[in-house]
């Protein structure tokens, strides 16, 4: 994948603790894909084509950085608190196989 991130989230921002493929190290939480991934009950959030997803179609990450595909999993500490995400983006639509999800 051309973009990969390790993020930490607080109430207002998505801090990119480690990142590859994008030129910034934080973003507002309200525009982050990771802000959605950390709150869902499923173990992995997959957005196959963000241009077709109501949550993201007008998102600056889609429009300015061609973040079309997204997959993210919450990073959970031993006490069960979700602290951030491990995620990947691609510049084209994609589907993950069951093996890739594992």
Short mmCIF file of C-alpha atoms in Angstrom, two decimals:
data_model
loop_
_atom_site.label_atom_id
_atom_site.label_comp_id
_atom_site.label_asym_id
_atom_site.label_seq_id
_atom_site.Cartn_x
_atom_site.Cartn_y
_atom_site.Cartn_z
CA UNK A 1 0.00 0.00 0.00
CA UNK A 2 1.30 3.49 -0.75
CA UNK A 3 0.12 4.93 2.58
CA UNK A 4 0.45 3.34 6.03
CA UNK A 5 -0.07 4.88 9.44
CA UNK A 6 0.15 4.20 13.15
CA UNK A 7 -2.15 6.72 14.80
CA UNK A 8 -3.02 7.90 18.28
CA UNK A 9 -6.34 9.67 18.72
CA UNK A 10 -7.52 12.18 21.26
CA UNK A 11 -10.77 14.11 21.41
CA UNK A 12 -9.82 16.54 18.66
CA UNK A 13 -6.98 15.15 16.57
CA UNK A 14 -5.56 12.16 14.82
CA UNK A 15 -1.82 12.15 15.58
CA UNK A 16 0.29 10.11 13.17
CA UNK A 17 2.88 8.49 15.43
CA UNK A 18 4.43 6.86 12.38
CA UNK A 19 3.49 7.42 8.75
CA UNK A 20 4.54 6.64 5.21
CA UNK A 21 3.15 8.16 2.03
CA UNK A 22 1.66 11.43 3.28
CA UNK A 23 3.31 14.78 4.06
CA UNK A 24 1.72 15.58 7.45
CA UNK A 25 1.76 14.16 10.96
CA UNK A 26 -1.67 15.05 12.33
CA UNK A 27 -5.18 15.87 11.19
CA UNK A 28 -8.47 16.92 12.79
CA UNK A 29 -10.25 13.88 14.19
CA UNK A 30 -13.53 14.82 12.47
CA UNK A 31 -11.98 14.24 9.04
CA UNK A 32 -10.04 11.10 9.94
CA UNK A 33 -11.00 7.62 8.78
CA UNK A 34 -9.31 6.36 11.96
CA UNK A 35 -11.79 8.30 14.09
CA UNK A 36 -14.47 6.02 12.65
CA UNK A 37 -12.41 2.81 12.84
CA UNK A 38 -11.64 3.26 16.54
CA UNK A 39 -15.36 3.55 17.42
CA UNK A 40 -16.79 0.61 15.53
CA UNK A 41 -17.41 -2.77 17.14
CA UNK A 42 -15.94 -4.81 14.26
CA UNK A 43 -12.25 -5.77 14.54
CA UNK A 44 -11.39 -4.16 11.17
CA UNK A 45 -12.93 -1.29 9.24
CA UNK A 46 -12.67 -1.53 5.47
CA UNK A 47 -13.73 1.19 3.03
CA UNK A 48 -13.34 -0.25 -0.45
CA UNK A 49 -14.02 3.03 -2.31
CA UNK A 50 -14.24 6.18 -0.19
CA UNK A 51 -15.59 8.16 -3.16
CA UNK A 52 -18.81 6.12 -2.84
CA UNK A 53 -19.05 6.24 0.97
CA UNK A 54 -21.25 9.02 2.39
CA UNK A 55 -18.91 9.45 5.37
CA UNK A 56 -15.85 10.15 3.22
CA UNK A 57 -16.75 11.17 -0.32
CA UNK A 58 -16.07 14.89 0.37
CA UNK A 59 -13.17 14.25 2.75
CA UNK A 60 -9.96 16.23 2.02
CA UNK A 61 -7.95 13.00 2.30
CA UNK A 62 -9.94 11.61 -0.62
CA UNK A 63 -9.89 14.82 -2.65
CA UNK A 64 -6.31 15.98 -2.01
CA UNK A 65 -4.41 12.74 -1.30
CA UNK A 66 -6.43 10.20 -3.32
CA UNK A 67 -7.16 8.09 -0.23
CA UNK A 68 -9.66 5.81 -1.96
CA UNK A 69 -9.23 2.49 -0.11
CA UNK A 70 -8.87 2.29 3.68
CA UNK A 71 -8.42 -0.55 6.15
CA UNK A 72 -7.83 0.09 9.83
CA UNK A 73 -7.79 -1.80 13.12
CA UNK A 74 -7.92 -0.26 16.58
CA UNK A 75 -4.80 -0.40 18.76
CA UNK A 76 -6.02 -1.56 22.15
CA UNK A 77 -3.99 -1.47 25.38
CA UNK A 78 -4.02 -4.36 27.91
CA UNK A 79 -6.80 -2.64 29.89
CA UNK A 80 -9.02 -2.63 26.78
CA UNK A 81 -8.77 1.07 25.90
CA UNK A 82 -8.68 1.93 22.20
CA UNK A 83 -5.76 4.34 21.78
CA UNK A 84 -5.39 4.64 18.03
CA UNK A 85 -5.22 2.60 14.85
CA UNK A 86 -2.95 0.72 12.51
CA UNK A 87 -4.16 1.48 9.01
CA UNK A 88 -3.42 1.42 5.31
CA UNK A 89 -4.68 3.43 2.35
CA UNK A 90 -4.51 2.93 -1.38
CA UNK A 91 -5.11 5.35 -4.23
CA UNK A 92 -7.47 2.94 -5.98
CA UNK A 93 -10.45 0.83 -4.88
CA UNK A 94 -9.60 -2.54 -3.37
CA UNK A 95 -11.14 -5.54 -1.63
CA UNK A 96 -9.31 -7.45 1.07
CA UNK A 97 -9.35 -11.23 1.10
CA UNK A 98 -10.11 -13.05 4.34
CA UNK A 99 -6.40 -13.91 4.60
CA UNK A 100 -5.42 -10.25 4.25
CA UNK A 101 -7.95 -9.28 6.93
CA UNK A 102 -6.42 -11.80 9.33
#
